[in-house]
XYZ file of C-alpha atoms in Angstrom:
673
model
C 18.105 6.895 33.469
C 18.396 8.973 30.256
C 18.166 12.746 30.577
C 15.549 14.547 28.476
C 17.189 17.436 26.613
C 15.540 20.844 26.442
C 15.358 20.493 22.663
C 13.153 17.426 22.992
C 10.819 19.253 25.378
C 10.514 22.065 22.823
C 9.827 19.490 20.129
C 7.009 17.896 22.111
C 5.421 21.270 22.834
C 5.606 22.339 19.200
C 4.193 18.976 18.143
C 1.137 19.614 20.284
C 0.719 23.028 18.708
C 0.867 21.961 15.080
C -2.008 19.498 15.333
C -4.497 21.889 16.920
C -7.282 22.176 14.316
C -7.707 25.708 13.033
C -9.942 25.287 10.014
C -13.478 26.576 9.851
C -15.000 24.015 7.477
C -14.765 20.288 6.983
C -12.721 19.157 4.031
C -14.784 17.127 1.518
C -12.090 14.408 1.340
C -11.732 13.956 5.104
C -12.069 10.410 6.386
C -15.355 9.572 8.088
C -15.426 10.631 11.711
C -16.512 8.368 14.605
C -19.787 10.281 14.752
C -20.343 9.695 11.042
C -19.661 5.966 11.367
C -22.242 5.820 14.139
C -24.677 7.803 12.014
C -24.220 5.395 9.080
C -24.913 2.459 11.374
C -28.075 4.076 12.734
C -29.384 4.945 9.262
C -28.810 1.418 7.914
C -30.413 -0.170 10.957
C -33.416 2.109 10.639
C -34.102 0.506 7.241
C -33.042 -2.989 8.301
C -33.914 -3.161 11.990
C -32.589 -5.755 14.404
C -33.658 -8.513 15.054
C -35.722 -8.713 11.876
C -32.511 -8.590 9.819
C -28.934 -9.757 10.289
C -26.549 -7.067 9.126
C -22.755 -7.176 8.856
C -20.786 -4.126 7.749
C -17.892 -5.192 5.512
C -16.828 -1.788 4.223
C -17.741 1.713 5.277
C -15.873 4.618 3.725
C -16.262 8.029 2.208
C -18.312 8.079 -0.979
C -16.044 10.085 -3.246
C -17.602 13.454 -3.951
C -17.702 14.639 -7.543
C -14.177 15.607 -8.578
C -15.129 18.817 -10.360
C -17.148 19.870 -7.330
C -14.142 19.324 -5.061
C -11.869 21.328 -7.341
C -14.411 24.163 -7.487
C -14.696 24.088 -3.694
C -10.931 24.479 -3.404
C -10.894 27.544 -5.644
C -13.693 29.330 -3.805
C -13.275 29.584 -0.017
C -16.890 30.714 0.328
C -18.345 27.791 -1.643
C -20.594 25.295 0.070
C -18.908 22.060 1.111
C -19.912 19.141 -1.163
C -22.449 16.784 0.448
C -20.942 14.235 2.822
C -21.894 10.699 1.847
C -20.752 7.249 2.943
C -20.407 4.167 0.769
C -21.349 0.954 2.544
C -20.979 -2.678 1.550
C -23.078 -4.751 3.926
C -24.220 -8.333 4.049
C -27.890 -8.115 5.012
C -29.586 -11.468 5.472
C -26.594 -12.995 3.636
C -27.129 -10.815 0.576
C -24.668 -8.144 -0.538
C -25.974 -4.562 -0.519
C -24.236 -1.477 -1.902
C -25.617 1.428 0.086
C -24.992 5.158 -0.119
C -25.908 7.094 3.011
C -26.293 10.859 2.763
C -24.866 12.160 6.037
C -26.388 15.586 5.539
C -30.001 14.394 5.530
C -29.391 11.135 7.447
C -30.967 8.753 4.992
C -30.177 6.092 2.429
C -30.143 7.588 -1.059
C -29.138 4.418 -2.906
C -29.495 0.729 -2.037
C -28.452 -1.790 -4.685
C -28.291 -5.557 -4.476
C -25.094 -7.100 -5.833
C -25.553 -10.515 -7.384
C -22.311 -10.884 -9.367
C -19.250 -12.971 -8.655
C -17.169 -12.342 -5.586
C -17.790 -11.203 -2.037
C -16.733 -8.224 0.100
C -13.652 -8.279 2.277
C -13.508 -10.484 5.345
C -14.132 -8.839 8.703
C -11.867 -9.315 11.695
C -14.782 -10.544 13.768
C -15.747 -13.382 11.421
C -12.112 -14.412 11.044
C -11.671 -14.581 14.806
C -14.849 -16.668 15.118
C -13.692 -19.009 12.332
C -10.238 -19.399 13.866
C -11.746 -20.581 17.137
C -13.891 -23.349 15.613
C -11.221 -26.056 15.149
C -10.164 -25.805 18.791
C -13.474 -27.386 19.841
C -13.968 -29.698 16.851
C -13.537 -33.374 17.750
C -11.839 -34.549 14.509
C -9.352 -31.696 14.740
C -8.676 -32.433 18.415
C -7.907 -36.016 17.440
C -5.491 -34.821 14.747
C -3.676 -32.712 17.315
C -3.583 -35.609 19.802
C -2.093 -38.084 17.340
C 0.667 -35.586 16.510
C 1.567 -35.372 20.183
C 0.676 -31.685 20.431
C -1.138 -29.731 23.144
C -4.350 -28.055 22.030
C -3.693 -25.100 24.334
C -0.568 -24.362 22.259
C -2.485 -24.297 18.959
C -3.511 -21.075 17.184
C -5.286 -20.793 13.839
C -5.704 -18.329 10.970
C -8.231 -17.845 8.175
C -7.302 -17.920 4.480
C -9.340 -16.725 1.514
C -9.990 -19.594 -0.910
C -9.743 -17.888 -4.319
C -11.309 -19.354 -7.468
C -10.187 -22.274 -9.633
C -12.859 -22.677 -12.263
C -15.544 -23.929 -9.914
C -19.177 -23.222 -10.604
C -20.445 -20.365 -8.559
C -20.218 -20.861 -4.826
C -23.217 -19.663 -2.880
C -21.382 -19.545 0.420
C -18.751 -17.262 1.819
C -16.132 -19.697 2.994
C -12.562 -19.646 4.259
C -9.986 -22.293 5.019
C -8.470 -22.359 8.471
C -4.869 -23.469 8.928
C -3.323 -23.966 12.341
C 0.045 -23.641 14.047
C 1.634 -24.813 17.299
C 3.417 -22.324 19.550
C 5.110 -24.558 22.155
C 7.475 -21.978 23.598
C 7.670 -19.503 20.703
C 5.502 -16.611 19.510
C 6.597 -17.274 15.930
C 3.574 -19.388 15.064
C 4.122 -19.157 11.305
C 7.343 -21.166 11.622
C 5.462 -24.115 13.206
C 2.575 -25.102 10.891
C 0.412 -28.143 11.589
C 0.807 -29.413 8.051
C -1.676 -31.664 6.256
C -4.838 -30.544 8.090
C -7.439 -28.395 6.319
C -10.582 -26.987 7.932
C -13.221 -25.302 5.743
C -15.563 -22.856 7.460
C -18.843 -21.240 6.418
C -18.153 -17.683 7.538
C -21.758 -16.588 7.916
C -23.072 -19.736 9.572
C -19.877 -19.858 11.675
C -19.546 -23.599 11.343
C -17.135 -26.163 9.949
C -18.427 -27.626 6.684
C -15.406 -29.733 5.681
C -12.413 -31.294 7.392
C -9.456 -33.236 6.045
C -6.354 -34.696 7.671
C -4.356 -35.766 4.637
C -0.864 -36.487 5.923
C 1.409 -36.138 8.913
C 4.801 -34.476 8.715
C 7.073 -33.327 11.550
C 6.271 -29.999 13.169
C 9.276 -27.692 12.663
C 11.241 -27.057 15.828
C 10.556 -23.924 17.824
C 14.204 -23.478 18.799
C 15.693 -20.327 17.339
C 12.399 -19.036 15.935
C 11.472 -16.480 18.624
C 12.350 -13.024 17.300
C 11.728 -11.016 20.483
C 14.749 -9.112 21.790
C 14.071 -10.293 25.335
C 14.421 -13.911 24.199
C 17.796 -13.520 22.507
C 20.917 -14.788 24.249
C 24.586 -13.787 23.754
C 26.586 -13.279 21.665
C 25.144 -10.070 20.226
C 26.282 -7.777 17.459
C 28.102 -4.675 18.675
C 25.651 -2.021 19.818
C 25.801 1.242 17.894
C 26.199 4.531 19.686
C 23.194 6.799 20.116
C 21.721 8.529 17.084
C 18.943 11.066 17.040
C 16.904 13.482 14.929
C 16.211 16.603 16.945
C 14.505 19.776 15.713
C 15.012 22.345 18.491
C 12.578 24.777 16.877
C 9.950 22.137 16.199
C 8.685 20.704 12.916
C 8.521 22.756 9.740
C 5.124 21.333 8.782
C 1.621 22.084 9.991
C -1.398 19.801 10.192
C -4.826 21.386 9.880
C -7.290 18.538 10.289
C -6.113 16.230 7.492
C -4.396 18.933 5.456
C -0.599 18.978 5.669
C 1.588 21.898 4.617
C 5.371 21.652 4.456
C 7.978 23.681 2.604
C 6.524 24.153 -0.887
C 3.977 21.275 -0.606
C 0.296 21.284 0.323
C -1.657 18.012 0.386
C -4.442 16.086 2.104
C -4.021 12.805 3.993
C -6.939 10.485 4.713
C -7.448 6.870 5.746
C -9.468 4.134 4.056
C -10.016 0.674 5.499
C -9.235 -0.920 2.140
C -6.484 1.322 0.745
C -4.819 2.610 3.893
C -3.272 6.062 3.320
C -4.757 8.213 0.562
C -2.771 11.235 -0.584
C -5.001 13.810 -2.258
C -4.818 17.286 -3.758
C -1.048 17.457 -3.689
C 0.114 20.764 -5.105
C 3.469 22.511 -5.060
C 4.312 26.197 -4.792
C 6.128 27.600 -7.811
C 8.415 30.357 -6.563
C 8.776 31.928 -9.996
C 5.058 31.930 -10.757
C 4.153 32.720 -7.129
C 1.321 30.202 -6.977
C 0.483 26.615 -6.069
C 0.209 24.229 -9.021
C -1.605 20.883 -9.128
C 0.329 17.630 -9.264
C -1.673 14.698 -7.836
C -5.425 14.601 -7.273
C -5.365 11.216 -5.533
C -2.884 8.379 -4.967
C -3.193 5.119 -3.020
C -2.492 1.386 -3.011
C -5.281 -0.112 -5.109
C -4.441 -3.795 -4.706
C -1.806 -6.163 -3.323
C -1.581 -9.461 -5.219
C 0.371 -12.263 -3.496
C 0.369 -15.610 -5.345
C 2.169 -18.553 -3.743
C 3.736 -21.215 -5.961
C 3.153 -24.326 -3.836
C 0.792 -26.762 -5.592
C 0.130 -29.113 -2.680
C -3.455 -29.586 -1.544
C -3.082 -27.388 1.527
C -1.360 -24.616 -0.399
C -2.484 -24.276 -4.029
C -5.320 -21.847 -3.202
C -3.058 -19.397 -1.336
C -3.408 -16.638 -3.897
C -4.249 -13.442 -2.086
C -5.702 -10.069 -3.068
C -4.852 -8.583 0.296
C -6.447 -5.144 -0.095
C -9.745 -6.543 -1.383
C -9.899 -9.656 0.802
C -8.480 -8.440 4.118
C -8.292 -4.641 3.874
C -4.871 -3.022 3.605
C -6.056 -0.250 5.907
C -7.910 -2.567 8.270
C -4.605 -4.380 8.806
C -2.764 -1.158 9.713
C -1.044 -1.388 13.107
C -0.052 1.253 15.679
C 3.363 2.743 14.998
C 5.902 2.704 17.789
C 7.668 5.988 18.575
C 11.476 5.895 18.317
C 11.290 2.520 16.507
C 8.838 2.668 13.611
C 9.245 6.417 13.369
C 11.953 8.847 14.517
C 11.614 10.977 17.603
C 10.596 14.062 15.619
C 7.504 12.307 14.221
C 3.922 13.397 14.766
C 1.295 10.644 14.988
C -2.294 10.529 13.772
C -5.150 8.163 14.607
C -7.662 6.757 12.153
C -11.056 5.048 12.357
C -12.754 2.173 10.613
C -16.068 0.390 11.058
C -16.373 -2.875 12.919
C -18.602 -5.677 11.680
C -21.412 -4.185 13.771
C -20.896 -0.766 12.165
C -19.515 0.890 15.280
C -16.389 3.060 14.884
C -13.108 1.400 15.806
C -10.159 3.577 16.767
C -6.830 2.760 15.142
C -4.313 4.706 17.258
C -1.069 6.100 15.845
C -1.737 4.612 12.422
C 0.180 7.377 10.588
C 3.382 9.121 11.444
C 4.564 12.262 9.689
C 8.151 13.409 10.028
C 10.905 15.388 8.399
C 13.749 13.170 7.297
C 17.406 14.024 7.008
C 19.772 11.141 6.369
C 22.810 12.988 5.099
C 21.482 13.109 1.529
C 22.181 15.978 -0.843
C 19.603 18.015 -2.767
C 22.237 19.454 -5.106
C 25.901 20.345 -5.005
C 28.806 21.461 -7.146
C 32.510 22.081 -6.627
C 33.966 24.420 -9.241
C 37.663 23.909 -9.999
C 37.829 25.348 -13.509
C 38.376 28.977 -12.477
C 42.089 29.633 -11.817
C 42.860 30.510 -8.226
C 39.362 29.761 -6.973
C 37.490 26.797 -5.622
C 33.762 27.323 -5.244
C 31.689 24.745 -3.416
C 27.934 24.891 -2.914
C 25.975 22.100 -1.186
C 22.335 21.881 -0.132
C 21.330 19.101 2.286
C 18.143 17.241 1.421
C 15.376 17.325 4.005
C 12.150 15.585 3.005
C 8.719 14.993 4.502
C 7.554 11.389 5.017
C 4.068 10.022 5.646
C 4.268 6.418 6.908
C 1.858 3.567 7.642
C 2.565 -0.104 8.371
C 0.063 -2.771 7.352
C 0.481 -6.220 8.883
C -1.455 -8.583 6.642
C -1.093 -11.908 8.426
C 2.566 -12.857 8.393
C 3.914 -9.931 6.363
C 4.520 -6.339 7.473
C 4.391 -3.728 4.698
C 6.037 -0.373 5.429
C 4.387 2.281 3.262
C 6.087 5.659 2.739
C 5.025 8.699 0.737
C 8.013 11.038 0.660
C 7.775 14.637 -0.543
C 10.856 16.503 -1.766
C 11.355 20.243 -2.181
C 12.532 19.536 -5.735
C 8.938 18.599 -6.602
C 9.424 14.840 -6.525
C 7.122 12.407 -4.738
C 8.929 9.198 -3.854
C 6.763 6.195 -2.986
C 8.367 3.235 -1.226
C 7.141 -0.043 0.214
C 9.281 -2.214 2.472
C 8.545 -5.902 3.112
C 9.467 -7.533 6.395
C 7.852 -9.868 8.937
C 7.531 -13.629 8.686
C 7.527 -16.056 5.793
C 4.796 -18.569 5.106
C 6.529 -21.921 5.538
C 5.458 -25.514 4.951
C 6.275 -28.361 7.279
C 8.465 -30.985 5.594
C 10.148 -34.323 6.234
C 13.468 -32.927 5.030
C 16.279 -31.834 7.326
C 19.016 -31.287 4.714
C 18.981 -30.022 1.163
C 20.762 -33.150 -0.140
C 17.716 -35.254 0.780
C 15.404 -33.403 -1.605
C 14.756 -35.234 -4.891
C 11.328 -33.752 -5.721
C 9.777 -30.354 -6.326
C 9.188 -28.766 -2.933
C 8.152 -25.322 -4.275
C 10.538 -23.487 -1.996
C 13.800 -23.337 -0.055
C 14.758 -25.435 2.964
C 15.326 -22.760 5.614
C 15.661 -24.914 8.728
C 15.019 -28.527 9.649
C 11.549 -29.575 8.437
C 10.895 -26.001 7.246
C 10.376 -25.020 3.588
C 9.881 -21.350 2.708
C 7.436 -21.199 -0.202
C 8.216 -19.336 -3.426
C 5.821 -16.442 -3.958
C 5.336 -12.962 -5.396
C 4.194 -9.576 -4.141
C 2.662 -7.098 -6.598
C 1.435 -3.694 -5.407
C -0.680 -1.708 -7.848
C -0.959 2.037 -7.215
C -3.804 4.257 -8.410
C -2.240 7.608 -9.366
C -4.694 10.255 -10.548
C -2.163 12.813 -11.714
C -3.491 16.271 -12.540
C -0.361 17.941 -13.891
C -1.089 21.668 -13.744
C -4.729 20.822 -14.496
C -6.844 17.733 -15.107
C -6.514 17.550 -18.920
C -3.397 15.427 -19.410
C -1.785 13.043 -21.888
C 0.574 10.093 -21.518
C 3.833 10.279 -23.480
C 6.331 7.485 -24.042
C 9.762 8.907 -24.816
C 12.015 6.087 -25.978
C 15.739 6.272 -26.586
C 16.398 5.164 -30.133
C 19.814 4.137 -31.389
C 20.462 6.038 -34.610
C 23.217 5.329 -37.112
C 25.273 8.200 -38.435
C 24.407 8.213 -42.149
C 26.982 10.650 -43.485
C 30.519 11.810 -42.723
C 29.481 14.618 -40.387
C 31.130 12.847 -37.444
C 33.678 10.090 -36.860
C 31.071 8.550 -34.544
C 29.013 5.637 -35.897
C 25.892 6.036 -33.783
C 24.072 8.084 -31.160
C 20.733 7.919 -29.396
C 17.889 10.325 -29.770
C 14.547 10.725 -28.019
C 11.510 9.571 -29.966
C 8.263 10.547 -28.251
C 4.813 9.110 -28.819
C 1.583 10.317 -27.256
C -0.762 7.473 -26.326
C -4.165 8.023 -27.875
C -5.999 5.019 -26.352
C -5.612 2.700 -23.387
C -3.961 -0.025 -25.463
C -1.232 2.426 -26.514
C -0.312 3.031 -22.885
C 0.099 -0.539 -21.609
C 3.773 -1.112 -20.856
C 5.862 -4.036 -19.658
C 8.993 -2.349 -18.447
C 12.406 -3.819 -19.056
C 13.881 -3.901 -22.529
C 13.170 -0.403 -23.811
C 14.996 2.615 -22.405
C 13.285 5.934 -22.045
C 10.960 8.158 -20.048
C 7.289 7.800 -19.198
C 5.549 11.125 -18.755
C 2.173 12.568 -17.904
C 2.057 15.956 -19.590
C -0.375 18.820 -19.860
C -0.606 19.370 -23.635
C -2.425 22.664 -23.105
C 0.439 24.372 -21.285
C 4.085 24.904 -22.082
C 7.125 26.416 -20.462
C 8.403 29.773 -21.628
C 10.786 27.856 -23.888
C 7.971 25.827 -25.445
C 8.473 22.467 -23.709
C 5.463 20.435 -22.569
C 4.818 20.676 -18.834
C 4.888 17.258 -17.207
C 5.802 14.761 -14.529
C 7.697 11.575 -15.258
C 7.432 8.159 -13.689
C 10.784 6.747 -12.577
C 10.239 3.032 -11.879
C 12.125 1.049 -9.282
C 12.987 -2.599 -9.786
C 11.021 -4.140 -12.662
C 9.079 -7.348 -12.006
C 6.612 -9.225 -14.216
C 4.275 -12.138 -13.396
C 5.617 -15.514 -14.516
C 2.285 -17.371 -14.386
C 0.444 -18.260 -17.592
C -2.414 -16.009 -18.719
C -4.918 -18.890 -18.427
C -3.962 -19.738 -14.840
C -7.013 -18.987 -12.689
C -4.805 -17.093 -10.259
C -3.401 -14.895 -13.006
C -6.875 -14.297 -14.443
C -7.785 -12.710 -11.102
C -4.477 -10.825 -11.017
C -4.364 -9.894 -14.716
C -3.840 -6.244 -13.794
C -0.203 -7.169 -13.008
C 0.547 -8.240 -16.598
C 1.697 -4.710 -17.414
C 3.664 -2.436 -15.115
C 1.903 0.642 -16.496
C -1.702 1.217 -17.507
C -3.448 4.494 -18.271
C -7.234 4.856 -18.123
C -9.612 7.803 -18.355
C -10.723 8.968 -14.935
C -13.774 7.078 -13.741
C -14.951 7.523 -10.182
C -16.051 3.876 -9.955
C -12.700 2.445 -11.127
C -10.718 2.461 -7.898
C -9.813 -1.144 -7.135
C -7.530 -2.848 -9.678
C -8.611 -6.294 -8.473
C -12.317 -5.471 -8.511
C -14.736 -4.205 -5.900
C -15.439 -7.773 -4.735
C -12.113 -9.613 -4.541
C -12.974 -12.590 -2.326
C -13.716 -15.599 -4.607
C -13.671 -13.218 -7.595
C -13.259 -14.460 -11.153
C -11.336 -11.600 -12.713
C -14.361 -10.097 -14.469
C -14.095 -6.690 -12.763
C -10.440 -5.670 -12.864
C -8.245 -3.002 -14.371
C -7.384 -5.468 -17.152
C -11.094 -5.835 -18.052
C -11.876 -2.107 -17.884
C -8.993 -1.345 -20.208
C -10.339 -3.653 -22.917
C -12.754 -0.862 -23.856
C -9.700 0.916 -25.256
C -11.052 4.350 -24.436
C -9.426 7.562 -25.556
C -6.887 9.007 -23.133
C -5.340 11.941 -25.009
C -5.810 15.374 -23.446
C -8.252 14.000 -20.891
C -8.507 13.517 -17.158
C -6.456 10.302 -16.886
C -5.289 7.883 -14.202
C -1.846 6.267 -14.217
C -1.665 2.778 -12.695
C 1.746 1.500 -11.695
C 2.594 -2.001 -10.450
C 5.808 -2.728 -8.590
C 6.680 -6.258 -7.621
C 8.935 -8.711 -5.856
C 9.676 -12.308 -6.833
C 10.512 -13.827 -3.468
C 12.778 -16.837 -3.430
C 13.296 -17.327 0.315
C 16.810 -17.617 1.700
C 18.053 -18.681 5.108
C 18.640 -15.047 6.059
C 14.845 -14.622 5.907
C 14.494 -17.057 8.832
C 13.093 -16.695 11.486
C 12.165 -13.088 10.671
C 12.865 -11.328 7.407
C 15.050 -8.186 7.122
C 13.285 -5.423 5.183
C 13.531 -5.405 1.390
C 12.241 -2.317 -0.416
C 11.209 -1.034 -3.800
C 9.260 1.903 -5.110
C 9.002 4.600 -7.730
C 9.305 8.338 -8.090
C 7.113 10.991 -9.661
C 9.542 13.706 -10.753
C 8.975 17.067 -12.471
C 9.750 17.079 -16.207
C 9.768 20.639 -17.569
C 7.179 21.447 -14.919
C 9.290 24.347 -13.640
C 11.173 26.956 -15.667
C 14.409 26.031 -13.880
C 15.725 24.239 -10.809
C 12.997 24.795 -8.149
C 15.442 24.307 -5.260
C 18.108 26.734 -6.444
C 17.031 29.158 -3.730
C 16.327 26.634 -1.002
C 17.935 27.607 2.279
C 19.639 24.897 4.343
C 18.256 24.406 7.865
C 20.157 26.375 10.512
C 22.977 24.548 12.233
C 21.956 23.127 15.606
C 24.050 24.131 18.596
C 24.572 20.678 20.005
C 26.022 22.081 23.222
C 22.407 22.816 24.188
C 21.218 19.351 23.198
C 23.431 17.076 25.276
C 22.094 13.631 26.028
C 23.376 11.055 28.447
C 23.235 7.416 27.371
C 23.202 4.628 29.938
């Protein structure tokens, strides 16, 4: 057995110490507690008692307190905590209610009926009930029998149906597609193609069934991804690697507030967004104070359109955050695998369909990361007789959550750097959606199959992933402007230089929303959020710049129903004035939505955004053409962006950073067996 080093014991003890709550008052942006979820349920049921009413809770989360009130609360430690309220979307007697519950006085203070297009996100409970229906449905059982399959090997999943120009549907429906295990746990690689089951989610009954065609079920051989099911030969095993902090972590967690190095921020959980980073501020060593950077940042929507036009596939256009809940789909993180051994884990809570709190254990991990990167360095060789070398290793703080939305696993990281940068990364892994096919070799294909042949009878469908982030930057205050600084090629007009051209920076401040919409790609330059009311000692505007990752644009036509719903992906960058109600880029009600309540629609008002409290929206994307290496499980592919100081500090903020002390590894021996 492996020996446990003393350093690891110290780490575990210090980990226990840093999460002991020490604060005296509840933070106004804290996630709802289990007791508060229960209180919300009781208050709603007191107005809509059982059994007189049928009530299903589809979303329960913190009702955002007034922003100015929160900022005032932060400045005055004696100020009264803003009122705690919960925002509830419930289906009561099959009608959508938007309810605000005041948790201080235990009563409903607002109850509005919603009668527009779209429905709230699907609950786990109704999906599970829908998935079970085909397994006892005679026509489906016959379809399974004629394919020579065993019903006990069949599992099913629910799919949102989207919108394709139909007149308004009065029912909340989903389509159920099924798979056959037969010796593998990789169900997604063995679809029962050609069979579609349509379910009324609230009546919990099948309302339509179609068995359109029969194609071979892809083989299960080679699809099981579990380590215990792999057989030799194996790749060479690497030697042991570890991340040990003998003196414990350098960060502290006080409730949901996290302090590390020169950063101070708040971490909360939302069943739709997942992790929410709030009130991120950084300590300025020269000014000897904390300065605001980010009021709130989170994943607003995840748009995943598939490109297969066949009858069983054309509607697979997903708004995963609004239809399934990016946070609801968060999974427990595994120590030493999902997160390094120096990580600290945090639980979260959501509401079940019945309103009761549901524990989501180990949904976040927080850890300091050192991967051999360098914060800054220089070797000076110019001075005769001297060689001066200065190097500072880069240690960062990472907050991680993994959301498994059906077949895909999304690894979400918020990484804080001592330099003042916030690096946001998402990694995609998991399983592809594949379609059963008659083809066993690529040479047989003479038609459009909307994907890549990955294995015999297995086509991986072309699709996209677009993640839109809501970034309410408050750069040294909440009155900000958006500046586009383009690099402009300029011809040399006189004989002042033998050069013929150079580039110069041409900056433009966006005055309205239309000025700030950007499709990244062709133009070179910087995108900045600046505080026009403050300048450095040298007179430069204080700001933060957006450094995009890979640039991806939608390829669908603007009049495609799918793209109408996902129109917020048309531009990589949008800027809007802060509006408390504008949180979800795909609309508050994404299921069966029609694109009439999205970021793209809000921005048509073309509001003023200069020297105001503004929100930056950034969309990163992936065009996914599947390849055989993605089968049977996909290696992680990542993208992201960085928010980096731009004349925010007077000089390099990490000039005086001290490297961590060298660990005496003789005291940290570990035996590997």
